mmCIF file with all atom_site columns, C-alpha atoms in Angstrom:
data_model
loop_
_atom_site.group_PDB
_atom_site.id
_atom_site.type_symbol
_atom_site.label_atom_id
_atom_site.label_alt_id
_atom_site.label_comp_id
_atom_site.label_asym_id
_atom_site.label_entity_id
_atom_site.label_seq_id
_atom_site.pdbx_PDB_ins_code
_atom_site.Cartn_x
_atom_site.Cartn_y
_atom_site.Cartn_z
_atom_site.occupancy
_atom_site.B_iso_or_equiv
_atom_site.pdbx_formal_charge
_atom_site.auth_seq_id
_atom_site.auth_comp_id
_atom_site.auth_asym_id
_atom_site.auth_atom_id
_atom_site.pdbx_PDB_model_num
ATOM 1   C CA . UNK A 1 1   ? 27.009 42.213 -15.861 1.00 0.00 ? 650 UNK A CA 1
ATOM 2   C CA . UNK A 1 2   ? 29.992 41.211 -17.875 1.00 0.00 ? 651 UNK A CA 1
ATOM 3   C CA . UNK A 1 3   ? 32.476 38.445 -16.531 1.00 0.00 ? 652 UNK A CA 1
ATOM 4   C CA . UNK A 1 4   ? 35.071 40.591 -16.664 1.00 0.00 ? 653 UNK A CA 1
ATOM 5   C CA . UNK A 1 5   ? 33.417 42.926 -15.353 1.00 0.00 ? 654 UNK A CA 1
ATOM 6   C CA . UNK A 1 6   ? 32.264 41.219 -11.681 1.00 0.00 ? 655 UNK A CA 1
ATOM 7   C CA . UNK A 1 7   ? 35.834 40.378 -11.304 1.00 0.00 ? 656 UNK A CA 1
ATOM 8   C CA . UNK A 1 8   ? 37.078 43.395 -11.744 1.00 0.00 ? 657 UNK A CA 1
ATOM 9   C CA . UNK A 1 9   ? 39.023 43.199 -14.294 1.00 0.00 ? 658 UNK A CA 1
ATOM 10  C CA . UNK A 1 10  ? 39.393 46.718 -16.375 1.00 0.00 ? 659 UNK A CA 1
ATOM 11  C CA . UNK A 1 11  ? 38.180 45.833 -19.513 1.00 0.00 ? 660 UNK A CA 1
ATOM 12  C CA . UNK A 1 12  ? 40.234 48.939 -20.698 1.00 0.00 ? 661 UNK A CA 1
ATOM 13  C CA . UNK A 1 13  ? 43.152 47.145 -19.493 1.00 0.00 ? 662 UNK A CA 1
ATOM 14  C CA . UNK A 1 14  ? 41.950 43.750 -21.023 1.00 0.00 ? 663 UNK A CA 1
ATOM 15  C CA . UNK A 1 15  ? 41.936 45.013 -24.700 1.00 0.00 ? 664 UNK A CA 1
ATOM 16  C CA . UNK A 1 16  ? 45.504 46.397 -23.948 1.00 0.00 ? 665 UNK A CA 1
ATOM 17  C CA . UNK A 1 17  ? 46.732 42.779 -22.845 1.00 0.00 ? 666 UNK A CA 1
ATOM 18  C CA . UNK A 1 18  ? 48.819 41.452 -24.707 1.00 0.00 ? 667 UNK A CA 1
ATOM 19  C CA . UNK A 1 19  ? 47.830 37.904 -25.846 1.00 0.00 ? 668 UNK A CA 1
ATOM 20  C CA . UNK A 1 20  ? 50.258 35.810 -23.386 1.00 0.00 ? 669 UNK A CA 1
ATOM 21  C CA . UNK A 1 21  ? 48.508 38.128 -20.981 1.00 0.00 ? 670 UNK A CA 1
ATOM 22  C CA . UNK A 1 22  ? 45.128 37.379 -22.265 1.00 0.00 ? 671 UNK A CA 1
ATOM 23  C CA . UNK A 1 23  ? 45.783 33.533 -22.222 1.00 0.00 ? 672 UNK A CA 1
ATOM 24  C CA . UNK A 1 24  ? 47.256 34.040 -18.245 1.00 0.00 ? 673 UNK A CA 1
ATOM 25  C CA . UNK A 1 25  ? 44.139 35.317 -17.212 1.00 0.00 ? 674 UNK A CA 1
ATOM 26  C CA . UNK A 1 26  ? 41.762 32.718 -19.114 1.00 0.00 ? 675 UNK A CA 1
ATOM 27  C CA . UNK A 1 27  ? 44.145 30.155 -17.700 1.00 0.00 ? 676 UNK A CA 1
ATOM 28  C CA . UNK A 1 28  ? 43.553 31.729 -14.146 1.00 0.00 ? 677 UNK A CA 1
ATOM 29  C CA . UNK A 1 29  ? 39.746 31.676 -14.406 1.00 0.00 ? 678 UNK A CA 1
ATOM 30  C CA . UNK A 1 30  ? 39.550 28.630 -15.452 1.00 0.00 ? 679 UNK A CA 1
ATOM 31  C CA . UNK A 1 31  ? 41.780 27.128 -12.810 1.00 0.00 ? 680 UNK A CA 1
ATOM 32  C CA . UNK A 1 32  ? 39.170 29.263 -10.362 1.00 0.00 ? 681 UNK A CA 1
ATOM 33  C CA . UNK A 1 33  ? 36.492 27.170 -11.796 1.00 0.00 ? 682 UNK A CA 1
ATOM 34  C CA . UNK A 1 34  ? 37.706 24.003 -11.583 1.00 0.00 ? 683 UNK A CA 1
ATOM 35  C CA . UNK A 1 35  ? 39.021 24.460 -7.780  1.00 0.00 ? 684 UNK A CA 1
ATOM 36  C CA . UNK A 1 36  ? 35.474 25.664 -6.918  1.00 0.00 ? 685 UNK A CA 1
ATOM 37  C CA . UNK A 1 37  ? 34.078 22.081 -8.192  1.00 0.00 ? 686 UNK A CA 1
ATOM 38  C CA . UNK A 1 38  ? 36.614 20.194 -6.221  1.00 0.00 ? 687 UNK A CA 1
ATOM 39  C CA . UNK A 1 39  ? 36.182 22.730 -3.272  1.00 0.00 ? 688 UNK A CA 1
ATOM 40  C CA . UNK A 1 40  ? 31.838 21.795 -3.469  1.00 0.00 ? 689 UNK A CA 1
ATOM 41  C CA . UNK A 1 41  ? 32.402 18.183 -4.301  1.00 0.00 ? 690 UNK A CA 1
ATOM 42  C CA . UNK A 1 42  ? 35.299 18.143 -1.002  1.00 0.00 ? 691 UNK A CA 1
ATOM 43  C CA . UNK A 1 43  ? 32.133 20.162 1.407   1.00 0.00 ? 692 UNK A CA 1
ATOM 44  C CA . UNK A 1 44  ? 29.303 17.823 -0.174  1.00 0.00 ? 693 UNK A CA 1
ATOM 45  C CA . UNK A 1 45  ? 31.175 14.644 0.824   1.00 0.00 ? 694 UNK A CA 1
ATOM 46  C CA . UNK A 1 46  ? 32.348 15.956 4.436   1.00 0.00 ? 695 UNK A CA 1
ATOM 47  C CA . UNK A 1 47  ? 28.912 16.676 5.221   1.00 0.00 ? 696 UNK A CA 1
ATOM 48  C CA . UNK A 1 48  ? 27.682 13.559 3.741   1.00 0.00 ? 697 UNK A CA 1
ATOM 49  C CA . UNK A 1 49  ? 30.118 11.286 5.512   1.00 0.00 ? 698 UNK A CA 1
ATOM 50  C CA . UNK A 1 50  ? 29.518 13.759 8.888   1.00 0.00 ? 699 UNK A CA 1
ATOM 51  C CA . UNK A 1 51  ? 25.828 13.418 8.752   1.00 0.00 ? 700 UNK A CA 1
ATOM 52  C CA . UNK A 1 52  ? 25.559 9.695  7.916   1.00 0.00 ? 701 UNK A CA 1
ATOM 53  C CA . UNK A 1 53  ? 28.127 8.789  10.694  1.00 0.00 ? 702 UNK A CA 1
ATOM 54  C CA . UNK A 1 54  ? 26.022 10.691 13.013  1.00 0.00 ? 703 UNK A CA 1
ATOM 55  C CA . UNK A 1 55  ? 22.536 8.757  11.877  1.00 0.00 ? 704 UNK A CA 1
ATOM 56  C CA . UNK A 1 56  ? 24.264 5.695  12.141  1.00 0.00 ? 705 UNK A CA 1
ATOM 57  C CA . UNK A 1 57  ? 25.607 6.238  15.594  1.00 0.00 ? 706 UNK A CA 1
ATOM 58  C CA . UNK A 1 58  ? 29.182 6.182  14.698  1.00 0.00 ? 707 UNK A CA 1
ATOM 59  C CA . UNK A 1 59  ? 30.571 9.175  14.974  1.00 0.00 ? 708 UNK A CA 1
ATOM 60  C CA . UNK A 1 60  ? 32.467 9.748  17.856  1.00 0.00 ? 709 UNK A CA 1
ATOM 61  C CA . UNK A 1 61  ? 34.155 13.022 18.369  1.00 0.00 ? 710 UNK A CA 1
ATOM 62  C CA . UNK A 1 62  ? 36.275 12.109 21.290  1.00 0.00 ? 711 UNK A CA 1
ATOM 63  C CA . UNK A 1 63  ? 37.776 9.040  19.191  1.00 0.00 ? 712 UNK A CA 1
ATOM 64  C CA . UNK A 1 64  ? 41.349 10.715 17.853  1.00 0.00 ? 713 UNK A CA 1
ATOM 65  C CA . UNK A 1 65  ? 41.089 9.124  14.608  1.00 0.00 ? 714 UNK A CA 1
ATOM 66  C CA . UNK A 1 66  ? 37.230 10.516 13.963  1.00 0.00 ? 715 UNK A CA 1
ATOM 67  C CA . UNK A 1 67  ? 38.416 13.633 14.992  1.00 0.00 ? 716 UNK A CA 1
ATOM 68  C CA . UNK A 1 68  ? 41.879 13.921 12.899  1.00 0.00 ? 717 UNK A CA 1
ATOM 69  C CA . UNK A 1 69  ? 39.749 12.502 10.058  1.00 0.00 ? 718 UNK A CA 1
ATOM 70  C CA . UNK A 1 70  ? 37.112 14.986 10.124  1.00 0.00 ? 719 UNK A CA 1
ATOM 71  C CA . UNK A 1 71  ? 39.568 17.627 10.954  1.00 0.00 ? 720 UNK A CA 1
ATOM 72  C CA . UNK A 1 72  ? 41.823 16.990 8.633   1.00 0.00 ? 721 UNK A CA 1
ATOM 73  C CA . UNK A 1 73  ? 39.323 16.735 5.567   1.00 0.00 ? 722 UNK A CA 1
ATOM 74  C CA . UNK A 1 74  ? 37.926 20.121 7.317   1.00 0.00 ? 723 UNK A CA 1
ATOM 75  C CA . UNK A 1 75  ? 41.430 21.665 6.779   1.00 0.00 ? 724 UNK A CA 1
ATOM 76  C CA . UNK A 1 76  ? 41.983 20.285 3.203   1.00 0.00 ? 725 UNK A CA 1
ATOM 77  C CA . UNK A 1 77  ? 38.310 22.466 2.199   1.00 0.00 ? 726 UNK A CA 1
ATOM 78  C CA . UNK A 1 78  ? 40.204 25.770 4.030   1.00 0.00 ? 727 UNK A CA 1
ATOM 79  C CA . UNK A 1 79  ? 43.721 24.701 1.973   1.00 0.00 ? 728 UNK A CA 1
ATOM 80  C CA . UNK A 1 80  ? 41.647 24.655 -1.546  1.00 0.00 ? 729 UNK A CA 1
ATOM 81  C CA . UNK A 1 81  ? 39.760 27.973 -0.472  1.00 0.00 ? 730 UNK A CA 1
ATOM 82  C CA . UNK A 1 82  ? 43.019 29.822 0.145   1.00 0.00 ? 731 UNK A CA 1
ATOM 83  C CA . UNK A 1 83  ? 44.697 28.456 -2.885  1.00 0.00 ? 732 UNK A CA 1
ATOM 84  C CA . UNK A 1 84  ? 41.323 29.935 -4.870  1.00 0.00 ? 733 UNK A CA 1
ATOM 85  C CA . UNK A 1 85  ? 41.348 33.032 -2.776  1.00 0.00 ? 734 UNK A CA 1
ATOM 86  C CA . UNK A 1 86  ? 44.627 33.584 -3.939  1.00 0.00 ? 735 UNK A CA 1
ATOM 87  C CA . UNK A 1 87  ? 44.562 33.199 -7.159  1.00 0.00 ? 736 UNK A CA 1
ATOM 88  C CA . UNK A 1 88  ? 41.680 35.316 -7.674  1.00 0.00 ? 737 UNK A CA 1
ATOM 89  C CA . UNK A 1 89  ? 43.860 38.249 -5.311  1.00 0.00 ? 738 UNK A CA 1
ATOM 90  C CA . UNK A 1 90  ? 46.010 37.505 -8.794  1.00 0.00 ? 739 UNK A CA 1
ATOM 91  C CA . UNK A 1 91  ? 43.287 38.535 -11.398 1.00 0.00 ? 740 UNK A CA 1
ATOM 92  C CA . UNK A 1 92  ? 41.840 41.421 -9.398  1.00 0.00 ? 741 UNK A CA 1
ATOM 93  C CA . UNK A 1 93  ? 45.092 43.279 -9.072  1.00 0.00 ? 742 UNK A CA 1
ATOM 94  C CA . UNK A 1 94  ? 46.644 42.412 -11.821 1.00 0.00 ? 743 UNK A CA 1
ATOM 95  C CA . UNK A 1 95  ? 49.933 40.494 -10.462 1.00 0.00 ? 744 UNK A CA 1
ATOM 96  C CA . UNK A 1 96  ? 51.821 37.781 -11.583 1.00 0.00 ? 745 UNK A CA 1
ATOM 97  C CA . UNK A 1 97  ? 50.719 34.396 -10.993 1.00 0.00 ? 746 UNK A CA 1
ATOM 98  C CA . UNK A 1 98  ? 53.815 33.129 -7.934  1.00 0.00 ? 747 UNK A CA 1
ATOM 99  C CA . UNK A 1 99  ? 52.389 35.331 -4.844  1.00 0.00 ? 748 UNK A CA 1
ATOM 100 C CA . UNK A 1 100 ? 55.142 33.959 -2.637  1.00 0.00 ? 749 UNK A CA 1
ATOM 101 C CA . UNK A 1 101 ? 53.225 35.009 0.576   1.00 0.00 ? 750 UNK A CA 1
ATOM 102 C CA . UNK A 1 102 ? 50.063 32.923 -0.591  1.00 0.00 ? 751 UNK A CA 1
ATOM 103 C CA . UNK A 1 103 ? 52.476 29.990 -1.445  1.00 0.00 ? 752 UNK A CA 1
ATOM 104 C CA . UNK A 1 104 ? 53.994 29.910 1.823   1.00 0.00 ? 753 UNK A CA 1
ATOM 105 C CA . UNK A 1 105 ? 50.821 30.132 3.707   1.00 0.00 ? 754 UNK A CA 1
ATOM 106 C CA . UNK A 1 106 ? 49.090 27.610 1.901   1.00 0.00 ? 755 UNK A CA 1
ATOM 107 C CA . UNK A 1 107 ? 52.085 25.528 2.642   1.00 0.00 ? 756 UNK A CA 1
ATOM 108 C CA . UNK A 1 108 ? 52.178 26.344 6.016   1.00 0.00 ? 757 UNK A CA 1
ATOM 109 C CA . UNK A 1 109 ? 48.501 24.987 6.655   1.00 0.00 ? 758 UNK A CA 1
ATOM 110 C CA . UNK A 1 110 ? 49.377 21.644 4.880   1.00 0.00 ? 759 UNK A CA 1
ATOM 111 C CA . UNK A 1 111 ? 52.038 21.131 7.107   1.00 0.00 ? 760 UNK A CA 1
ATOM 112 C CA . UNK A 1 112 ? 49.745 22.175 10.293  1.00 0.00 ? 761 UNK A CA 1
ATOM 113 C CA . UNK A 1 113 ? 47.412 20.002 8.769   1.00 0.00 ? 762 UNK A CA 1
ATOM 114 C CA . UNK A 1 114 ? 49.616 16.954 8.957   1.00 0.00 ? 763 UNK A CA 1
ATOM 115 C CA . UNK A 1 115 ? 50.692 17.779 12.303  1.00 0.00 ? 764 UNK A CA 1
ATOM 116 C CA . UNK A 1 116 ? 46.807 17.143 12.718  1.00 0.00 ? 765 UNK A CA 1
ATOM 117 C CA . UNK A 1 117 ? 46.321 14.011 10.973  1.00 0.00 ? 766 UNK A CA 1
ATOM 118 C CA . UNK A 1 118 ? 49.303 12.453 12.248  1.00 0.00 ? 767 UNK A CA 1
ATOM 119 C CA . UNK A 1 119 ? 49.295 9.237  14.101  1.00 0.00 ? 768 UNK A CA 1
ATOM 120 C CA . UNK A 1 120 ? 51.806 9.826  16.801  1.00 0.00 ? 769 UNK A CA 1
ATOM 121 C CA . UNK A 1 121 ? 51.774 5.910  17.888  1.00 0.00 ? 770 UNK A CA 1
ATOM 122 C CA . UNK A 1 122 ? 53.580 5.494  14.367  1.00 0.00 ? 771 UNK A CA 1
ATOM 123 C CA . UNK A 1 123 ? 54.969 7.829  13.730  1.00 0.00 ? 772 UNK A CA 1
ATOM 124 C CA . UNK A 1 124 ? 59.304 8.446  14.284  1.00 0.00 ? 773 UNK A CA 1
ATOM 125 C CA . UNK A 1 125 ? 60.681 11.414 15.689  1.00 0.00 ? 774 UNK A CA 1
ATOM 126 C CA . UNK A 1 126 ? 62.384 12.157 13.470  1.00 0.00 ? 775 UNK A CA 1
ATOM 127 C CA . UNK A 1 127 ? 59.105 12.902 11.357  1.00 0.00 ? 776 UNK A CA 1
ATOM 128 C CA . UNK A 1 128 ? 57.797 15.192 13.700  1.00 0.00 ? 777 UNK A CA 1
ATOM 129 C CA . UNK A 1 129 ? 61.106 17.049 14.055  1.00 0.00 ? 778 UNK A CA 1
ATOM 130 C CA . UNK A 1 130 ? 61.151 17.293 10.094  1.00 0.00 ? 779 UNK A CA 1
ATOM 131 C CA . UNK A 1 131 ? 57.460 18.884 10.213  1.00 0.00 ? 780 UNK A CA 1
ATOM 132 C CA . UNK A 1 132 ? 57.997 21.141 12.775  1.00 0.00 ? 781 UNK A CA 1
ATOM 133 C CA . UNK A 1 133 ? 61.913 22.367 11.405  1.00 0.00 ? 782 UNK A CA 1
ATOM 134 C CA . UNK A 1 134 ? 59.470 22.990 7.983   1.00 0.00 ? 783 UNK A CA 1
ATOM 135 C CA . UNK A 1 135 ? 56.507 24.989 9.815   1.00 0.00 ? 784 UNK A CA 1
ATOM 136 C CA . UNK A 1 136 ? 59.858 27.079 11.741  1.00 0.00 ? 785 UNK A CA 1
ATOM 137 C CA . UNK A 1 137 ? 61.417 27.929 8.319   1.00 0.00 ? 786 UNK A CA 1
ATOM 138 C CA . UNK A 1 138 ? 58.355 28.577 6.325   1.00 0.00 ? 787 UNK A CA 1
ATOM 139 C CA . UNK A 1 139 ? 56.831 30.787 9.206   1.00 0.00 ? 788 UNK A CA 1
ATOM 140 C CA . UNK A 1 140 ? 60.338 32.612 9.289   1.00 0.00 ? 789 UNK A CA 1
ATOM 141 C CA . UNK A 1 141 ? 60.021 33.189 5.387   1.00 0.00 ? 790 UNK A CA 1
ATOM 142 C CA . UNK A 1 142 ? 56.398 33.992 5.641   1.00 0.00 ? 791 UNK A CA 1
ATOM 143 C CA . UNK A 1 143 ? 57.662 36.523 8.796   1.00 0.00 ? 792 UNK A CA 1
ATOM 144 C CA . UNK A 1 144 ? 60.450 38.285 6.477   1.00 0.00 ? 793 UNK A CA 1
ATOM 145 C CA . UNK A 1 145 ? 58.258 38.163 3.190   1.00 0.00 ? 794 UNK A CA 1
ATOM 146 C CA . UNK A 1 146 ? 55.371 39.995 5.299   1.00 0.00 ? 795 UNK A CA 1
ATOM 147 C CA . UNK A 1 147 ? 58.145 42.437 6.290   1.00 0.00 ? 796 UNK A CA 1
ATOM 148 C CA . UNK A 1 148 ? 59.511 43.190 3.201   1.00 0.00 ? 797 UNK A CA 1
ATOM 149 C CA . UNK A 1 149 ? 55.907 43.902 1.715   1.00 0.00 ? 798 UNK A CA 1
ATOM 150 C CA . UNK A 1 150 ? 55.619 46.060 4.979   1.00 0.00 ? 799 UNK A CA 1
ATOM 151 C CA . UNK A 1 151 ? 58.648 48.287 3.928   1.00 0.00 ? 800 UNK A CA 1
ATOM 152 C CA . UNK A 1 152 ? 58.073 48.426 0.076   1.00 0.00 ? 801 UNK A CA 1
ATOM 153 C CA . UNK A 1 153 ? 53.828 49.637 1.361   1.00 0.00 ? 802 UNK A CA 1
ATOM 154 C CA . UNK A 1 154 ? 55.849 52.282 3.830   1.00 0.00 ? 803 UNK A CA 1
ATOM 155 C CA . UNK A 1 155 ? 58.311 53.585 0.793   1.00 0.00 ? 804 UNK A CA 1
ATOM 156 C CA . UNK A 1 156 ? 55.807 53.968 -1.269  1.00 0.00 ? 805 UNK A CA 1
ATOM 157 C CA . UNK A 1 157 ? 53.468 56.153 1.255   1.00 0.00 ? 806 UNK A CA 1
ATOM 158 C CA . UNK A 1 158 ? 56.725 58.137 1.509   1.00 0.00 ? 807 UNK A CA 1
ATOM 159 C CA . UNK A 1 159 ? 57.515 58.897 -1.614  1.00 0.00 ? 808 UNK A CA 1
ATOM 160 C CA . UNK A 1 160 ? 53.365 59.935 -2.105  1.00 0.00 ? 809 UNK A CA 1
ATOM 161 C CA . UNK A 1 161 ? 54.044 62.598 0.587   1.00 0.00 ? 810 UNK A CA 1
ATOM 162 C CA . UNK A 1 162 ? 57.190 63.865 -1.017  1.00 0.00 ? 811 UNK A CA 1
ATOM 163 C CA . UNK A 1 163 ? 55.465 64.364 -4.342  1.00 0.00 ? 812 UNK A CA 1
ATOM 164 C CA . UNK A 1 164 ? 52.604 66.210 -2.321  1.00 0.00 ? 813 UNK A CA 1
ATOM 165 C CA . UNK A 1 165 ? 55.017 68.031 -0.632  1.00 0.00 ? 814 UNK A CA 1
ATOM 166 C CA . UNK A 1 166 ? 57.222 68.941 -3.992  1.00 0.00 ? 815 UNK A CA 1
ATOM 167 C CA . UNK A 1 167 ? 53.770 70.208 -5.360  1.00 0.00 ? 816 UNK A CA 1
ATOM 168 C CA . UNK A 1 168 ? 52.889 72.604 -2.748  1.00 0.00 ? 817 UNK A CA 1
#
């Protein structure tokens, strides 16, 4: 089976590229590739550094900073997986490379994950207030871009029953 092929990309469509188009999506796979090393290296040393702190007796999952360590490298893994799940959304449909929903999500968890990792014994108010006014205003993007994408998915339904309609 071709490459092109398993990610279903029309290989009609790929002779018709143009060659800025062409160079987008080698760019694209390659980026795939290289995020899937860092995404296996990222799961081979959390399990190393899980598994050898439990032989050696020193993992403790009720200590906070064990826990918003492991947590936090745990949520770093799901960050790179979204950012690759995304970009491959890209090649298979054919879009342009800034999805603005899968940028603000993928911001959203990094801020959720530094909510996690935060040391709160050092940490100012005014740093937490600054995290969560981000998380408010990127969930209230995320909420409107969501809707948007909603309404454009409902007009074009619409105008696909119109055109039946006209038909008939």
């Amino acid at each position: 089976m071709k490459l092109l092929e398993r990610l279903d990309i029309n290989t009609a469509q790929w002779h018709l590229a143009s060659t800025y188009e062409k160079f987008e999506q080698v760019v694209v796979l390659a980026l795939t590739g290289l995020i899937i090393v860092v995404i296996a290296s990222a799961v081979w040393h959390l399990a190393a550094k899980v598994l050898f702190s439990l032989i050696l007796s020193s993992f403790d999952p009720t200590d906070p900073a064990v826990f918003q360590t492991v947590f936090g490298m745990i949520l770093t893994v799901i960050i790179a997986l979204e950012f690759k799940h995304s970009i491959l959304i890209m090649v298979r449909r054919q879009q342009s490379v800034v999805q603005v929903r899968a940028v603000v999500l993928i911001a959203m968890l990094a801020v959720i994950r530094k909510f996690i990792i935060i040391d709160i014994s050092t940490t100012t108010a005014s740093h937490v207030l600054a995290l969560a006014a981000a998380i408010t205003a990127l969930g209230a993007v995320y909420w409107l871009v969501r809707e948007q994408d909603r309404k454009d998915q409902i007009d074009v339904l619409e105008s696909g029953t119109r055109e039946v309609r006209d038909r008939a």
